[in-house]
DNA sequence: TTAACGCTGTGAATTTTTTCACAGAAGTTT
DNA sequence: AAACTTCTGTGAAAAAATTCACAGCGTTAA
């Protein structure tokens, strides 16, 4: 960590997508990939791929493009997959369970190590392979597991308190599905993912497109 | 639709968030809101709020700020909530069901009108209030409902075909949870929401923050 | 009536992100 | 071994997004 010109959220997102795309490709026989090929796989431009890889100091060859394995390794290392990251999930409703199902054994380096809920029915059980606890045990379990990341899928009214307790217990990154703006200390990264907002956006542009179709037809 | 200087995705997202925030507030007695108040609720700057509202031609008063009801109405209209939008969901696995649960009766103007799956166990049932069909009926049901929006929660391998069939049936906006880049005609809006990518991003910044903490301590 | 206040609306400046465009590298063909 | 081709890496340009900063307005206070 000698000198790291800060990398933006957008670049991190795309790096993650490059890695995913390569993983999916990797069954193939191809050993190298050109910027425009990777770009097409991820729906971005070739220049963007080159610039992103440049920003993490990865180089290819002008004749063969990028070495796929090397690239996957470099991106993985950059994203911090050298060591396992521990994630906890608070709120084991439908969405929470879907996320558990989604992540468990899907990602080698992001392991969901515990779930929490207030509902008696959900605690002291193993759901999709993840042990679930009462929220009252949050501080202890999070700290014991040294979890850095928390996923919040509790109702809106409980989100702020949940965030505070997670942070108190040592979490430095939160993925928040509740439609509230969490107030957290400056050293904590929060990403809000409001599914309603996303769907409203899609609906908006779907509407525009439908209108345009109707007009041009 | 006389002259609409195109509004960006980002602005649409924020407008949606403003509306959500106001809905949550609206139980309160407050009739007006200042840009800095709304900004704080949504985690953006006051100037940003003002600029966004300017871009849809909404005006407030310098002394009282924005009229909450008027603003909600204007944003809703702008986002196209004048009439109900119909949404279908393809892939009724854990995530699909969670989304059904999430949307049904939550959003007055975005109504999920049908679900589709290949699994016999899931078809011809009503799940979270939504009727589920075999994918073979997709074209018919989508067209009959005039659904404009499709949510794809099928496995990656089926995503492209699903998208094509949705588009064929008349969908002009797709929310895609599968980690593939869908190829669709230009008049179709696609939003990819790769939950792994989002979590990897959070983990990355959580890691940075944790490191920083460790250093400064 | 006048002064003072705190806000909006918005040009202009700034910052961030993306794209352009091309020199130079590495291979291939003739 | 020279001419071609097609790529990468990257300054520089362009475009997009955000923030600054302030004139001017409506309100309240004196």
XYZ file of N, CA, C and O (backbone and C1' of nucleotides) in Angstrom, chain C residues 9-26:
126
model
P -36.914 26.617 -6.762
O -35.963 27.429 -7.735
C -36.350 28.722 -8.140
C -35.272 29.292 -9.045
C -34.845 28.376 -10.193
O -34.697 29.209 -11.336
C -32.962 28.914 -8.884
P -34.346 28.556 -12.728
O -32.769 28.794 -12.757
C -32.270 30.112 -12.791
C -30.753 30.055 -12.726
C -30.133 29.059 -13.707
O -29.096 29.708 -14.370
C -29.190 28.813 -11.604
P -28.929 29.763 -15.893
O -28.383 31.254 -16.040
C -27.243 31.514 -16.776
C -26.042 31.691 -15.868
C -24.752 31.173 -16.509
O -23.835 32.252 -16.565
C -24.948 30.365 -14.275
P -22.529 32.140 -17.410
O -21.500 31.630 -16.318
C -21.430 32.255 -15.038
C -20.449 31.459 -14.207
C -19.288 30.882 -15.033
O -18.097 31.185 -14.340
C -20.323 29.164 -13.779
P -16.703 30.632 -14.830
O -16.404 29.532 -13.716
C -16.379 29.923 -12.345
C -16.017 28.716 -11.511
C -14.755 27.997 -11.972
O -13.965 27.764 -10.816
C -16.583 26.470 -11.927
P -12.646 26.956 -10.867
O -13.182 25.499 -10.479
C -13.943 25.324 -9.284
C -14.269 23.865 -9.165
C -13.068 22.956 -9.416
O -12.888 22.216 -8.227
C -14.992 22.211 -10.601
P -11.713 21.146 -8.039
O -12.517 19.818 -8.383
C -13.705 19.521 -7.649
C -14.283 18.262 -8.230
C -13.241 17.153 -8.411
O -13.771 16.042 -7.725
C -14.529 17.435 -10.375
P -13.053 14.610 -7.655
O -13.885 13.840 -8.778
C -15.293 13.759 -8.658
C -15.808 12.986 -9.841
C -15.030 11.696 -10.114
O -16.002 10.680 -10.120
C -15.292 12.966 -12.104
P -15.694 9.138 -10.433
O -16.032 9.098 -11.989
C -17.346 9.375 -12.421
C -17.390 9.211 -13.923
C -16.763 7.909 -14.415
O -17.790 7.227 -15.103
C -15.986 9.774 -15.683
P -17.564 5.872 -15.899
O -17.285 6.450 -17.356
C -18.277 7.246 -17.983
C -17.768 7.696 -19.334
C -17.269 6.558 -20.223
O -18.120 6.533 -21.353
C -15.775 8.408 -20.254
P -17.883 5.527 -22.545
O -17.008 6.416 -23.552
C -17.557 7.610 -24.062
C -16.488 8.293 -24.892
C -15.952 7.450 -26.044
O -16.221 8.184 -27.228
C -14.189 8.485 -24.828
P -15.783 7.586 -28.652
O -14.434 8.385 -28.937
C -14.430 9.757 -28.609
C -13.116 10.394 -28.993
C -12.491 9.862 -30.260
O -12.005 11.010 -30.938
C -10.952 9.652 -28.482
P -11.395 10.958 -32.392
O -9.863 10.622 -32.123
C -9.005 11.635 -31.570
C -7.591 11.085 -31.569
C -7.276 10.235 -32.807
O -5.879 10.261 -33.015
C -7.066 8.912 -30.961
P -5.236 10.740 -34.384
O -3.714 10.451 -34.070
C -3.166 10.884 -32.817
C -2.285 9.802 -32.228
C -1.606 8.914 -33.303
O -0.272 8.687 -32.895
C -2.597 7.608 -31.687
P 0.928 9.044 -33.941
O 2.224 8.867 -33.043
C 2.297 9.478 -31.740
C 2.922 8.498 -30.741
C 4.104 7.713 -31.321
O 5.077 7.551 -30.292
C 2.412 6.202 -30.648
P 6.477 6.911 -30.635
O 6.301 5.420 -30.115
C 6.001 5.185 -28.743
C 5.700 3.714 -28.570
C 6.753 2.786 -29.189
O 6.987 1.757 -28.248
C 4.640 2.185 -29.960
P 8.124 0.670 -28.462
O 7.325 -0.684 -28.252
C 6.514 -0.852 -27.089
C 5.718 -2.127 -27.241
C 6.558 -3.332 -27.673
O 6.155 -4.443 -26.893
C 4.803 -2.963 -29.237
P 7.044 -5.757 -26.879
O 6.200 -6.773 -27.760
C 4.830 -7.001 -27.449
C 4.241 -7.826 -28.561
C 5.168 -8.928 -29.080
O 4.398 -10.097 -29.199
C 4.408 -7.610 -30.863
